[in-house]
Amino acid sequence: MPPTLILVRHAQAQHNATKNFTIHDPDLTEEGHAQCADLRKSLIENPLAQQAELILVSPLRRTVQTALRSVDWLMEKGIKVEADAGWQENSAHPCDTGSPVDKLTEEFPLVNFSKVDPIFPDKTSPAASHYHFTKKAIMLRAQAALKKLYERPEKVILIVSHSAFLRLAVSGYWYFNADYRIFNFAPMNSPGDLYKLEQHESTREKGGGLGRSWIDPIILGSELPVEEPDAEGNGNGRGY
């Protein structure tokens, strides 16, 4: 049986507060650290979060920092934290581009970066086409990420990722900073079906585990650019 997923958006980072998307791989703000405390309390009180057997994080600083400050209690029970580039944010702006893995490994020794795609943090070269900022690449990346989880043995997996990727490519719902939603995989009727998620009523009706996110669903793939935006950010879609 495929696992239940707890999808978490990172807490507020510097680029969220300043709207400055040129900050490279930004850290959490003081407000972000406070949000992690609220997230931590809510997850501790959530019976499904208590059952998490694996923590996956996008290998960007803000997602790693959010995990370390909100699920440390799971880590103390021996639950491993693994970084997976498949869960990084959509765009190639500096704020959505990661740092070198060797630097991250040194700074965050409690996180396993050994399985991160060797192409990371490249998101723009031909070799990194699966991370390009296009609708096709992002939707394929989301399906690949879900496929990997669908086949895992754990019963509950917690993932710390990003707003636009979770909203536009994975789940079709909004996420406020440091809020989360809980999903099961939808039934697969044939081998060629797309991987789809069905949200638990508990987080759907109140707008996330902390009740801070917009309730209305959106269409997967909407706002994503068909072609990569140019250097000035022009393109047919936003997607971040």
XYZ file of C-alpha atoms in Angstrom:
240
model
C 0.000 0.000 0.000
C 1.484 3.394 -0.955
C 2.385 5.771 1.869
C 0.470 8.685 3.319
C 2.260 11.957 2.532
C 2.587 14.995 4.772
C 3.540 17.848 2.435
C 5.098 20.814 4.226
C 6.027 24.205 2.833
C 9.159 25.762 4.295
C 8.871 28.631 6.781
C 9.372 32.259 5.759
C 12.752 32.894 4.144
C 14.516 36.145 3.333
C 13.174 36.363 -0.212
C 9.594 35.856 1.016
C 9.919 38.796 3.382
C 11.732 41.161 1.000
C 10.325 40.005 -2.371
C 13.943 40.044 -3.531
C 14.310 36.968 -5.726
C 18.002 37.677 -6.388
C 19.038 36.418 -2.930
C 20.855 33.159 -3.527
C 19.549 30.153 -1.555
C 18.180 32.315 1.271
C 18.015 31.462 4.951
C 14.936 31.613 7.148
C 14.000 34.928 8.750
C 13.341 35.432 12.452
C 9.632 35.166 11.604
C 10.409 31.908 9.826
C 12.015 30.508 12.951
C 8.895 31.457 14.931
C 6.719 29.741 12.313
C 8.796 26.577 12.735
C 7.847 26.519 16.409
C 4.137 26.590 15.491
C 4.676 23.912 12.845
C 6.603 21.744 15.284
C 3.827 21.925 17.883
C 1.135 21.072 15.322
C 3.067 18.097 13.934
C 3.806 16.730 17.410
C 0.066 16.802 18.099
C -0.798 15.104 14.800
C -1.186 11.296 15.084
C -0.075 10.708 11.485
C 3.030 12.845 11.857
C 3.895 10.774 14.906
C 3.962 7.749 12.584
C 6.341 9.267 10.006
C 9.090 6.834 9.037
C 11.050 9.065 6.647
C 11.690 12.789 6.197
C 12.520 14.098 2.729
C 13.699 17.647 2.114
C 14.400 19.766 -0.902
C 18.161 20.456 -0.717
C 17.744 24.209 -0.338
C 18.727 25.975 2.829
C 15.239 27.118 3.823
C 13.696 23.660 3.532
C 16.549 21.999 5.411
C 16.381 24.628 8.152
C 12.611 24.205 8.413
C 12.966 20.445 8.833
C 15.693 20.708 11.450
C 13.610 23.148 13.503
C 10.232 21.411 13.202
C 10.818 17.652 13.095
C 13.864 17.366 15.341
C 11.683 15.268 17.644
C 11.286 12.685 14.882
C 15.018 12.740 14.250
C 15.612 12.072 17.949
C 13.582 8.876 17.510
C 15.945 7.785 14.730
C 13.940 8.912 11.690
C 16.338 9.761 8.863
C 16.368 13.002 6.867
C 17.224 12.629 3.183
C 17.654 15.430 0.646
C 16.072 14.949 -2.785
C 16.540 17.460 -5.600
C 13.286 16.317 -7.150
C 11.442 18.379 -4.532
C 13.216 21.704 -5.171
C 11.341 24.835 -6.263
C 10.306 25.536 -9.859
C 12.164 28.609 -11.052
C 15.833 29.233 -11.802
C 15.894 32.525 -9.899
C 18.825 32.769 -7.466
C 16.412 32.321 -4.548
C 15.312 28.975 -5.989
C 18.790 27.748 -6.902
C 20.629 25.642 -4.360
C 24.132 25.678 -2.942
C 26.861 23.106 -3.701
C 26.230 19.781 -1.996
C 29.632 19.674 -0.321
C 28.874 22.997 1.354
C 25.439 21.800 2.484
C 26.855 18.525 3.787
C 29.365 20.395 5.922
C 26.770 22.828 7.266
C 23.962 20.314 7.886
C 25.612 17.037 8.992
C 22.324 15.566 10.255
C 20.914 15.485 6.715
C 21.845 12.788 4.193
C 22.796 14.496 0.916
C 24.426 11.401 -0.593
C 21.495 10.613 -2.880
C 21.083 14.140 -4.305
C 21.185 14.203 -8.101
C 24.811 15.003 -9.087
C 23.541 17.663 -11.511
C 22.232 19.740 -8.584
C 22.216 22.764 -8.190
C 22.287 23.248 -11.984
C 18.797 24.051 -13.322
C 19.569 25.653 -16.685
C 22.092 23.620 -18.681
C 21.061 20.994 -21.274
C 22.207 18.302 -18.826
C 19.734 19.668 -16.260
C 16.758 19.660 -18.623
C 14.633 17.784 -16.066
C 14.962 20.826 -13.777
C 14.224 23.464 -16.410
C 11.585 26.076 -15.607
C 8.979 24.821 -18.070
C 5.593 23.232 -17.576
C 6.672 19.981 -19.222
C 9.822 19.589 -17.129
C 8.158 20.510 -13.842
C 5.147 18.255 -14.319
C 7.400 15.343 -15.317
C 9.587 15.995 -12.278
C 6.550 15.933 -10.007
C 5.393 12.631 -11.458
C 8.867 11.159 -11.019
C 8.968 12.337 -7.401
C 5.548 10.844 -6.678
C 6.453 7.578 -8.386
C 9.484 7.187 -6.108
C 7.286 7.698 -3.045
C 4.502 5.432 -4.298
C 6.962 2.554 -4.393
C 8.529 3.145 -0.972
C 7.807 0.782 1.946
C 7.174 3.441 4.614
C 3.587 4.019 5.730
C 3.950 7.776 6.376
C 6.498 10.105 4.742
C 6.967 13.778 5.578
C 8.302 16.034 2.808
C 9.501 19.637 3.223
C 9.305 21.400 -0.123
C 8.162 24.650 -1.757
C 4.948 26.526 -2.429
C 4.856 26.634 -6.227
C 6.079 23.077 -6.777
C 3.607 21.658 -4.272
C 0.769 23.873 -5.502
C 1.193 23.718 -9.264
C 2.789 20.331 -9.903
C 2.065 18.002 -6.985
C -1.179 18.681 -5.131
C -3.197 21.567 -6.577
C -3.570 23.381 -3.234
C -2.117 26.521 -1.644
C 0.453 26.452 1.158
C 1.241 29.307 3.528
C 4.773 29.394 4.937
C 5.248 26.524 7.414
C 1.809 25.067 6.779
C 1.177 21.494 5.680
C -1.382 19.212 4.095
C -1.900 15.455 4.305
C -2.588 13.227 1.300
C -3.102 9.653 0.222
C -2.406 8.436 -3.282
C -5.497 8.134 -5.441
C -6.279 4.627 -6.732
C -4.426 3.608 -9.897
C -6.855 2.103 -12.405
C -4.289 1.186 -15.046
C -0.478 1.119 -15.350
C -0.432 4.279 -17.457
C -2.366 6.440 -15.004
C -0.823 9.592 -13.589
C 0.052 9.646 -9.921
C -2.591 11.741 -8.170
C -3.180 12.703 -4.566
C -6.346 12.910 -2.480
C -6.244 15.248 0.486
C -7.362 14.301 3.955
C -10.495 16.097 5.034
C -8.764 17.391 8.165
C -6.369 19.643 6.245
C -8.600 20.332 3.226
C -11.500 21.863 5.132
C -9.526 24.186 7.387
C -6.825 25.221 4.904
C -3.812 23.218 6.025
C -2.709 21.678 9.277
C -2.372 25.104 10.866
C -5.370 26.552 9.014
C -3.312 29.350 7.445
C -3.567 28.434 3.759
C -6.216 29.304 1.191
C -8.827 26.596 0.889
C -9.681 26.799 -2.821
C -7.964 24.233 -5.062
C -6.237 25.220 -8.295
C -5.550 23.427 -11.562
C -2.288 21.506 -11.719
C 0.062 23.009 -14.290
C -1.652 26.391 -14.346
C 0.697 29.399 -14.325
C 3.651 27.277 -15.402
C 5.518 28.630 -18.451
C 5.430 26.616 -21.651
C 8.863 28.003 -22.492
C 11.592 29.141 -20.141
C 11.342 32.852 -19.288
C 14.113 35.071 -20.579
C 16.691 36.812 -18.398
C 14.204 39.554 -17.517
C 11.674 36.992 -16.351
C 9.360 37.407 -19.326
C 7.426 34.322 -20.259
C 3.938 32.900 -20.590
C 3.303 31.979 -16.994
C 4.673 32.674 -13.522
C 4.946 29.416 -11.669
C 6.924 30.456 -8.609
